[in-house]
mmCIF file of C-alpha atoms and ligand atoms in Angstrom:
data_model
loop_
_atom_site.group_PDB
_atom_site.id
_atom_site.type_symbol
_atom_site.label_atom_id
_atom_site.label_comp_id
_atom_site.label_asym_id
_atom_site.label_seq_id
_atom_site.Cartn_x
_atom_site.Cartn_y
_atom_site.Cartn_z
ATOM 1 C CA UNK A 1 69.246 32.964 72.954
ATOM 2 C CA UNK A 2 69.510 31.751 76.558
ATOM 3 C CA UNK A 3 71.828 29.271 78.175
ATOM 4 C CA UNK A 4 69.673 26.173 77.881
ATOM 5 C CA UNK A 5 68.895 26.636 74.212
ATOM 6 C CA UNK A 6 72.569 27.214 73.421
ATOM 7 C CA UNK A 7 73.815 24.228 75.408
ATOM 8 C CA UNK A 8 70.987 21.883 74.510
ATOM 9 C CA UNK A 9 72.399 18.970 72.565
ATOM 10 C CA UNK A 10 71.438 19.132 68.915
ATOM 11 C CA UNK A 11 68.234 17.175 68.667
ATOM 12 C CA UNK A 12 67.475 16.945 65.047
ATOM 13 C CA UNK A 13 66.462 13.299 65.255
ATOM 14 C CA UNK A 14 62.791 12.478 65.380
ATOM 15 C CA UNK A 15 61.089 11.410 68.605
ATOM 16 C CA UNK A 16 61.303 7.662 67.990
ATOM 17 C CA UNK A 17 59.368 6.920 71.174
ATOM 18 C CA UNK A 18 56.202 8.391 69.706
ATOM 19 C CA UNK A 19 55.841 5.344 67.500
ATOM 20 C CA UNK A 20 52.434 4.386 68.901
ATOM 21 C CA UNK A 21 50.962 7.742 67.924
ATOM 22 C CA UNK A 22 52.808 7.622 64.635
ATOM 23 C CA UNK A 23 51.385 4.196 63.809
ATOM 24 C CA UNK A 24 47.877 5.076 64.898
ATOM 25 C CA UNK A 25 47.241 8.735 64.021
ATOM 26 C CA UNK A 26 50.061 9.149 61.481
ATOM 27 C CA UNK A 27 49.071 5.939 59.701
ATOM 28 C CA UNK A 28 45.396 6.928 59.470
ATOM 29 C CA UNK A 29 46.250 10.389 58.152
ATOM 30 C CA UNK A 30 48.609 9.046 55.511
ATOM 31 C CA UNK A 31 45.966 6.639 54.260
ATOM 32 C CA UNK A 32 43.337 9.344 54.254
ATOM 33 C CA UNK A 33 45.494 11.806 52.321
ATOM 34 C CA UNK A 34 46.306 9.210 49.683
ATOM 35 C CA UNK A 35 42.789 9.672 48.308
ATOM 36 C CA UNK A 36 42.348 11.742 45.221
ATOM 37 C CA UNK A 37 39.546 14.029 46.289
ATOM 38 C CA UNK A 38 39.000 16.147 49.344
ATOM 39 C CA UNK A 39 35.250 15.696 49.814
ATOM 40 C CA UNK A 40 32.964 15.820 52.842
ATOM 41 C CA UNK A 41 33.763 12.214 53.668
ATOM 42 C CA UNK A 42 37.469 13.026 53.688
ATOM 43 C CA UNK A 43 36.975 15.890 56.166
ATOM 44 C CA UNK A 44 34.662 13.784 58.344
ATOM 45 C CA UNK A 45 37.224 11.007 58.555
ATOM 46 C CA UNK A 46 40.022 13.456 59.258
ATOM 47 C CA UNK A 47 37.936 14.920 62.078
ATOM 48 C CA UNK A 48 37.367 11.461 63.526
ATOM 49 C CA UNK A 49 41.062 10.525 63.342
ATOM 50 C CA UNK A 50 42.132 13.708 65.132
ATOM 51 C CA UNK A 51 39.473 13.484 67.837
ATOM 52 C CA UNK A 52 40.321 9.809 68.427
ATOM 53 C CA UNK A 53 43.925 10.880 69.040
ATOM 54 C CA UNK A 54 42.791 13.324 71.762
ATOM 55 C CA UNK A 55 42.882 16.492 69.728
ATOM 56 C CA UNK A 56 39.866 18.327 71.194
ATOM 57 C CA UNK A 57 36.809 18.984 69.040
ATOM 58 C CA UNK A 58 37.474 22.723 69.261
ATOM 59 C CA UNK A 59 41.078 22.420 68.053
ATOM 60 C CA UNK A 60 40.087 19.860 65.407
ATOM 61 C CA UNK A 61 37.432 22.156 63.943
ATOM 62 C CA UNK A 62 39.859 25.071 63.765
ATOM 63 C CA UNK A 63 42.491 22.873 62.132
ATOM 64 C CA UNK A 64 40.096 21.496 59.562
ATOM 65 C CA UNK A 65 38.712 24.952 58.782
ATOM 66 C CA UNK A 66 42.217 26.249 58.048
ATOM 67 C CA UNK A 67 43.117 23.187 55.976
ATOM 68 C CA UNK A 68 39.921 23.391 53.930
ATOM 69 C CA UNK A 69 40.590 27.028 53.109
ATOM 70 C CA UNK A 70 44.137 26.292 51.951
ATOM 71 C CA UNK A 71 43.134 23.267 49.877
ATOM 72 C CA UNK A 72 40.289 25.180 48.205
ATOM 73 C CA UNK A 73 42.729 27.971 47.342
ATOM 74 C CA UNK A 74 44.783 25.487 45.331
ATOM 75 C CA UNK A 75 41.665 24.398 43.359
ATOM 76 C CA UNK A 76 42.390 20.686 43.254
ATOM 77 C CA UNK A 77 45.958 21.147 42.064
ATOM 78 C CA UNK A 78 47.534 20.083 45.310
ATOM 79 C CA UNK A 79 49.475 16.812 45.547
ATOM 80 C CA UNK A 80 48.884 14.383 48.404
ATOM 81 C CA UNK A 81 52.350 14.959 49.778
ATOM 82 C CA UNK A 82 51.841 18.707 49.778
ATOM 83 C CA UNK A 83 48.499 18.398 51.512
ATOM 84 C CA UNK A 84 50.009 16.437 54.437
ATOM 85 C CA UNK A 85 52.719 19.088 54.584
ATOM 86 C CA UNK A 86 49.964 21.681 54.751
ATOM 87 C CA UNK A 87 48.371 19.903 57.703
ATOM 88 C CA UNK A 88 51.750 19.756 59.473
ATOM 89 C CA UNK A 89 52.345 23.468 58.941
ATOM 90 C CA UNK A 90 48.859 24.324 60.235
ATOM 91 C CA UNK A 91 49.312 22.200 63.376
ATOM 92 C CA UNK A 92 52.680 23.855 64.020
ATOM 93 C CA UNK A 93 51.154 27.301 63.576
ATOM 94 C CA UNK A 94 48.618 26.580 66.335
ATOM 95 C CA UNK A 95 51.307 25.710 68.903
ATOM 96 C CA UNK A 96 53.190 28.268 71.017
ATOM 97 C CA UNK A 97 57.013 28.065 70.981
ATOM 98 C CA UNK A 98 58.723 26.251 73.808
ATOM 99 C CA UNK A 99 59.891 28.978 76.196
ATOM 100 C CA UNK A 100 61.841 26.862 78.672
ATOM 101 C CA UNK A 101 65.271 28.236 79.422
ATOM 102 C CA UNK A 102 67.580 28.895 82.347
ATOM 103 C CA UNK A 103 69.608 31.971 83.177
ATOM 104 C CA UNK A 104 72.939 30.606 84.390
ATOM 105 C CA UNK A 105 73.758 33.850 86.178
ATOM 106 C CA UNK A 106 70.783 33.531 88.493
ATOM 107 C CA UNK A 107 68.911 31.045 90.607
ATOM 108 C CA UNK A 108 66.265 29.333 88.458
ATOM 109 C CA UNK A 109 63.391 27.798 90.402
ATOM 110 C CA UNK A 110 61.369 25.102 88.708
ATOM 111 C CA UNK A 111 58.234 24.487 90.757
ATOM 112 C CA UNK A 112 56.643 21.184 89.762
ATOM 113 C CA UNK A 113 53.043 20.158 90.414
ATOM 114 C CA UNK A 114 50.186 18.091 89.020
ATOM 115 C CA UNK A 115 47.611 15.478 89.949
ATOM 116 C CA UNK A 116 48.544 12.191 91.623
ATOM 117 C CA UNK A 117 50.732 9.674 89.859
ATOM 118 C CA UNK A 118 51.233 11.627 86.636
ATOM 119 C CA UNK A 119 55.019 11.287 86.830
ATOM 120 C CA UNK A 120 56.149 14.422 88.707
ATOM 121 C CA UNK A 121 58.977 12.854 90.695
ATOM 122 C CA UNK A 122 60.313 10.849 87.749
ATOM 123 C CA UNK A 123 60.113 13.901 85.472
ATOM 124 C CA UNK A 124 62.073 15.938 88.045
ATOM 125 C CA UNK A 125 64.791 13.273 88.032
ATOM 126 C CA UNK A 126 64.908 13.477 84.223
ATOM 127 C CA UNK A 127 65.080 17.246 84.236
ATOM 128 C CA UNK A 128 67.754 17.284 86.962
ATOM 129 C CA UNK A 129 69.765 14.798 84.922
ATOM 130 C CA UNK A 130 69.459 16.871 81.752
ATOM 131 C CA UNK A 131 70.484 20.128 83.470
ATOM 132 C CA UNK A 132 73.234 18.391 85.443
ATOM 133 C CA UNK A 133 74.742 17.115 82.205
ATOM 134 C CA UNK A 134 74.975 20.733 81.096
ATOM 135 C CA UNK A 135 77.121 21.566 84.089
ATOM 136 C CA UNK A 136 74.549 23.536 86.098
ATOM 137 C CA UNK A 137 74.576 23.340 89.902
ATOM 138 C CA UNK A 138 71.314 21.789 91.007
ATOM 139 C CA UNK A 139 69.351 21.244 94.193
ATOM 140 C CA UNK A 140 66.145 19.276 94.326
ATOM 141 C CA UNK A 141 63.655 19.685 97.157
ATOM 142 C CA UNK A 142 61.486 16.877 98.479
ATOM 143 C CA UNK A 143 58.429 18.951 99.345
ATOM 144 C CA UNK A 144 56.003 16.039 98.984
ATOM 145 C CA UNK A 145 55.899 15.455 102.709
ATOM 146 C CA UNK A 146 52.613 13.563 102.716
ATOM 147 C CA UNK A 147 54.135 10.206 101.900
ATOM 148 C CA UNK A 148 57.386 9.041 103.495
ATOM 149 C CA UNK A 149 58.005 6.967 100.373
ATOM 150 C CA UNK A 150 57.893 10.096 98.216
ATOM 151 C CA UNK A 151 60.867 11.649 100.024
ATOM 152 C CA UNK A 152 62.766 8.397 99.732
ATOM 153 C CA UNK A 153 61.926 8.087 96.016
ATOM 154 C CA UNK A 154 63.371 11.520 95.231
ATOM 155 C CA UNK A 155 66.353 10.925 97.514
ATOM 156 C CA UNK A 156 67.222 7.700 95.683
ATOM 157 C CA UNK A 157 67.078 9.551 92.357
ATOM 158 C CA UNK A 158 69.294 12.332 93.736
ATOM 159 C CA UNK A 159 71.941 9.815 94.847
ATOM 160 C CA UNK A 160 71.821 8.065 91.504
ATOM 161 C CA UNK A 161 72.208 11.336 89.619
ATOM 162 C CA UNK A 162 74.678 12.903 92.025
ATOM 163 C CA UNK A 163 72.598 16.009 92.731
ATOM 164 C CA UNK A 164 71.893 17.451 96.153
ATOM 165 C CA UNK A 165 68.463 16.776 97.713
ATOM 166 C CA UNK A 166 66.956 18.852 100.512
ATOM 167 C CA UNK A 167 64.651 16.690 102.621
ATOM 168 C CA UNK A 168 63.295 16.502 106.132
ATOM 169 C CA UNK A 169 63.436 13.329 108.144
ATOM 170 C CA UNK A 170 60.240 12.565 110.009
ATOM 171 C CA UNK A 171 57.038 14.583 109.856
ATOM 172 C CA UNK A 172 57.329 17.981 108.247
ATOM 173 C CA UNK A 173 55.434 20.501 106.182
ATOM 174 C CA UNK A 174 56.078 21.256 102.500
ATOM 175 C CA UNK A 175 56.515 24.954 103.363
ATOM 176 C CA UNK A 176 59.316 24.099 105.816
ATOM 177 C CA UNK A 177 61.165 22.013 103.210
ATOM 178 C CA UNK A 178 60.798 24.784 100.636
ATOM 179 C CA UNK A 179 62.142 27.350 103.119
ATOM 180 C CA UNK A 180 65.228 25.222 103.758
ATOM 181 C CA UNK A 181 65.725 24.488 100.075
ATOM 182 C CA UNK A 182 65.558 28.197 99.223
ATOM 183 C CA UNK A 183 68.054 28.990 102.000
ATOM 184 C CA UNK A 184 70.411 26.327 100.686
ATOM 185 C CA UNK A 185 70.061 27.372 97.047
ATOM 186 C CA UNK A 186 70.565 31.073 97.823
ATOM 187 C CA UNK A 187 73.512 30.613 100.154
ATOM 188 C CA UNK A 188 75.300 28.167 97.852
ATOM 189 C CA UNK A 189 74.489 30.305 94.818
ATOM 190 C CA UNK A 190 72.993 27.301 93.073
ATOM 191 C CA UNK A 191 71.800 27.774 89.526
ATOM 192 C CA UNK A 192 68.751 25.520 89.623
ATOM 193 C CA UNK A 193 66.305 24.510 92.343
ATOM 194 C CA UNK A 194 63.651 21.971 91.378
ATOM 195 C CA UNK A 195 60.780 21.539 93.833
ATOM 196 C CA UNK A 196 58.742 18.330 93.986
ATOM 197 C CA UNK A 197 55.246 18.577 95.456
ATOM 198 C CA UNK A 198 52.580 16.095 96.489
ATOM 199 C CA UNK A 199 50.075 15.024 93.871
ATOM 200 C CA UNK A 200 46.781 16.864 94.217
ATOM 201 C CA UNK A 201 43.449 16.832 92.490
ATOM 202 C CA UNK A 202 42.897 20.072 90.608
ATOM 203 C CA UNK A 203 39.355 20.421 91.984
ATOM 204 C CA UNK A 204 40.258 20.086 95.685
ATOM 205 C CA UNK A 205 40.176 23.657 96.900
ATOM 206 C CA UNK A 206 42.194 23.171 100.085
ATOM 207 C CA UNK A 207 45.015 21.430 98.225
ATOM 208 C CA UNK A 208 45.081 24.114 95.545
ATOM 209 C CA UNK A 209 45.173 26.771 98.293
ATOM 210 C CA UNK A 210 48.183 25.044 99.777
ATOM 211 C CA UNK A 211 49.938 25.110 96.400
ATOM 212 C CA UNK A 212 49.171 28.840 96.135
ATOM 213 C CA UNK A 213 50.763 29.355 99.529
ATOM 214 C CA UNK A 214 53.908 27.456 98.493
ATOM 215 C CA UNK A 215 54.109 29.457 95.282
ATOM 216 C CA UNK A 216 53.918 32.680 97.314
ATOM 217 C CA UNK A 217 56.623 31.554 99.736
ATOM 218 C CA UNK A 218 58.961 31.060 96.776
ATOM 219 C CA UNK A 219 58.065 34.443 95.290
ATOM 220 C CA UNK A 220 58.539 36.247 98.631
ATOM 221 C CA UNK A 221 61.770 34.552 99.619
ATOM 222 C CA UNK A 222 63.470 34.595 96.229
ATOM 223 C CA UNK A 223 62.023 37.603 94.380
ATOM 224 C CA UNK A 224 65.066 37.886 92.119
ATOM 225 C CA UNK A 225 64.997 34.277 90.973
ATOM 226 C CA UNK A 226 64.014 33.193 87.513
ATOM 227 C CA UNK A 227 60.740 31.274 87.903
ATOM 228 C CA UNK A 228 59.309 28.443 85.849
ATOM 229 C CA UNK A 229 56.097 26.772 87.023
ATOM 230 C CA UNK A 230 55.881 23.357 85.410
ATOM 231 C CA UNK A 231 52.675 21.314 85.321
ATOM 232 C CA UNK A 232 53.152 17.597 84.738
ATOM 233 C CA UNK A 233 50.359 16.017 82.707
ATOM 234 C CA UNK A 234 50.048 12.306 81.927
ATOM 235 C CA UNK A 235 49.500 12.137 78.175
ATOM 236 C CA UNK A 236 47.032 9.264 78.673
ATOM 237 C CA UNK A 237 44.654 11.553 80.597
ATOM 238 C CA UNK A 238 42.469 12.561 77.665
ATOM 239 C CA UNK A 239 40.408 15.729 77.622
ATOM 240 C CA UNK A 240 40.507 16.040 81.420
ATOM 241 C CA UNK A 241 44.038 17.370 80.901
ATOM 242 C CA UNK A 242 42.496 20.647 79.708
ATOM 243 C CA UNK A 243 40.570 21.108 82.964
ATOM 244 C CA UNK A 244 43.649 20.202 85.025
ATOM 245 C CA UNK A 245 45.685 22.794 83.162
ATOM 246 C CA UNK A 246 42.969 25.445 83.582
ATOM 247 C CA UNK A 247 42.690 24.920 87.345
ATOM 248 C CA UNK A 248 46.419 24.830 88.053
ATOM 249 C CA UNK A 249 46.933 27.851 85.833
ATOM 250 C CA UNK A 250 44.266 29.806 87.713
ATOM 251 C CA UNK A 251 45.800 28.899 91.073
ATOM 252 C CA UNK A 252 49.513 29.430 90.552
ATOM 253 C CA UNK A 253 50.122 30.190 86.884
ATOM 254 C CA UNK A 254 51.841 27.753 84.538
ATOM 255 C CA UNK A 255 54.821 28.568 82.320
ATOM 256 C CA UNK A 256 54.977 25.207 80.602
ATOM 257 C CA UNK A 257 53.801 21.615 80.609
ATOM 258 C CA UNK A 258 55.809 18.410 81.003
ATOM 259 C CA UNK A 259 53.874 15.767 79.077
ATOM 260 C CA UNK A 260 54.795 12.447 80.640
ATOM 261 C CA UNK A 261 54.333 8.898 79.363
ATOM 262 C CA UNK A 262 54.288 9.851 75.688
ATOM 263 C CA UNK A 263 55.875 6.442 75.022
ATOM 264 C CA UNK A 264 52.793 4.644 76.273
ATOM 265 C CA UNK A 265 50.080 6.465 74.371
ATOM 266 C CA UNK A 266 48.768 6.274 70.835
ATOM 267 C CA UNK A 267 46.996 9.587 71.440
ATOM 268 C CA UNK A 268 49.715 12.202 71.173
ATOM 269 C CA UNK A 269 47.095 14.752 70.132
ATOM 270 C CA UNK A 270 46.728 15.999 73.686
ATOM 271 C CA UNK A 271 49.984 17.924 73.144
ATOM 272 C CA UNK A 272 48.282 19.882 70.372
ATOM 273 C CA UNK A 273 45.086 20.481 72.357
ATOM 274 C CA UNK A 274 46.825 21.773 75.486
ATOM 275 C CA UNK A 275 49.175 24.035 73.625
ATOM 276 C CA UNK A 276 46.452 25.402 71.365
ATOM 277 C CA UNK A 277 43.510 25.755 73.749
ATOM 278 C CA UNK A 278 45.461 26.985 76.745
ATOM 279 C CA UNK A 279 48.235 28.754 74.834
ATOM 280 C CA UNK A 280 50.699 27.175 77.257
ATOM 281 C CA UNK A 281 53.741 25.595 75.607
ATOM 282 C CA UNK A 282 54.780 22.016 76.058
ATOM 283 C CA UNK A 283 58.316 22.246 77.456
ATOM 284 C CA UNK A 284 59.331 18.581 77.649
ATOM 285 C CA UNK A 285 57.993 15.157 76.889
ATOM 286 C CA UNK A 286 58.671 12.058 78.950
ATOM 287 C CA UNK A 287 59.326 8.962 76.895
ATOM 288 C CA UNK A 288 60.011 6.229 79.449
ATOM 289 C CA UNK A 289 60.970 5.474 83.029
ATOM 290 C CA UNK A 290 64.722 6.142 82.864
ATOM 291 C CA UNK A 291 66.454 9.427 83.711
ATOM 292 C CA UNK A 292 67.469 9.834 80.087
ATOM 293 C CA UNK A 293 63.894 9.426 78.770
ATOM 294 C CA UNK A 294 63.236 13.128 78.301
ATOM 295 C CA UNK A 295 63.074 15.254 75.167
ATOM 296 C CA UNK A 296 63.033 19.013 74.913
ATOM 297 C CA UNK A 297 59.824 19.717 73.007
ATOM 298 C CA UNK A 298 60.238 21.169 69.559
ATOM 299 C CA UNK A 299 56.974 21.464 67.711
ATOM 300 C CA UNK A 300 58.366 20.835 64.234
ATOM 301 C CA UNK A 301 60.170 17.676 65.340
ATOM 302 C CA UNK A 302 57.053 16.533 67.204
ATOM 303 C CA UNK A 303 54.805 16.994 64.180
ATOM 304 C CA UNK A 304 57.339 15.396 61.826
ATOM 305 C CA UNK A 305 57.763 12.437 64.189
ATOM 306 C CA UNK A 306 54.082 11.646 63.870
ATOM 307 C CA UNK A 307 53.441 12.311 60.202
ATOM 308 C CA UNK A 308 56.657 11.517 58.315
HETATM 309 N N1 LIG B 1 56.336 4.739 80.568
HETATM 310 C C1 LIG B 1 56.535 5.832 81.292
HETATM 311 N N2 LIG B 1 56.337 5.800 82.622
HETATM 312 C C2 LIG B 1 56.552 6.925 83.332
HETATM 313 C C3 LIG B 1 56.943 8.135 82.738
HETATM 314 N N3 LIG B 1 57.044 9.075 83.702
HETATM 315 C C4 LIG B 1 56.748 8.464 84.866
HETATM 316 N N4 LIG B 1 56.443 7.159 84.686
HETATM 317 C C5 LIG B 1 56.022 6.162 85.673
HETATM 318 O O1 LIG B 1 54.826 6.592 86.299
HETATM 319 C C6 LIG B 1 54.774 6.148 87.654
HETATM 320 C C7 LIG B 1 54.473 7.311 88.575
HETATM 321 O O2 LIG B 1 55.572 8.198 88.533
HETATM 322 P P1 LIG B 1 55.932 9.211 89.707
HETATM 323 O O3 LIG B 1 57.075 10.007 89.230
HETATM 324 O O4 LIG B 1 56.066 8.530 91.005
HETATM 325 O O5 LIG B 1 54.613 10.089 89.693
HETATM 326 P P2 LIG B 1 54.200 11.276 90.693
HETATM 327 O O6 LIG B 1 53.389 12.237 89.918
HETATM 328 O O7 LIG B 1 55.408 11.817 91.365
HETATM 329 O O8 LIG B 1 53.288 10.502 91.741
HETATM 330 P P3 LIG B 1 52.729 11.066 93.171
HETATM 331 O O9 LIG B 1 53.896 11.726 93.845
HETATM 332 O O10 LIG B 1 52.258 9.856 93.871
HETATM 333 O O11 LIG B 1 51.624 12.018 92.873
HETATM 334 C C8 LIG B 1 56.123 5.476 87.918
HETATM 335 O O12 LIG B 1 55.966 4.093 87.786
HETATM 336 C C9 LIG B 1 57.018 6.031 86.822
HETATM 337 O O13 LIG B 1 58.077 5.162 86.478
HETATM 338 C C10 LIG B 1 57.120 8.151 81.291
HETATM 339 O O14 LIG B 1 57.450 9.174 80.654
HETATM 340 N N5 LIG B 1 56.898 6.985 80.644
HETATM 341 MG MG1 LIG B 2 55.857 12.097 93.365
#
């Protein structure tokens, strides 16, 4: 077990901030499973409830197929409580384990990207806060040089959290900021470098090429570092999140997803879709606008939070 998993505060409590999804999807499912027979109408309504909560049609069909098989095996002897439990276990089985960790003996570089306004900068502040609380030495890099306000936004967070921020005053290029940040992190023997980048549409080729270039600079300049490429996805995005994940993954490779704004959606199903269809784990969820509004994603707690 790595450093982060060992030091991570025990998080056995449910994700209270998912209450919208719990009320909407969880409530519908509970009502549905309180029926006495599992007929075609039951499966149709289950399908509708899952799809309405942003579980993709593909994932929904696989889920329902597996559930049907299990329920038929029990030949009508299954209790309602057990059948919800069955659904929970099947959803969990479709999700890859969270693989986020840091190696405290090395430099860990968390490269953060995603489309505009999804919550990248705020999520970086949350992550920096979480890792800072665990005693790791952290540098954050303001490599969104397109908007002056973006540098200022990250700088304000860094002052609030007491972590060092590498930034350029005046006009600069993201590659130049990343170069300086890598120099600083390597010479100070920092344990974590988190890189903020400008929001970019996943279908804009020139912007994706730029991201590729930045990714390569990091790989070339810090070949020994532990790398974690983190895509931030707004959980209100709907099925477009799948396409975003595909494109970013093709360009630079993604190790995990930060699902932001889970507090403001009733459609938590996108977490299941992304993890299942892309086989990329959800690493963290964002549950508000404060630095402490972050939860390390654990699939069993996530599923329980919605259905129990
Ligand atoms: N409710 C809620 N709001 C969030 C969360 N994460 C971010 N936000 C808000 O979303 C807005 C955009 O956040 P930013 O962090 O600036 O997003 P960004 O992706 O860096 O934006 P660009 O740099 O412009 O692409 C801000 O108002 C944040 O406070 C979250 O988990 N929950
Ligand atoms: Mg930003």
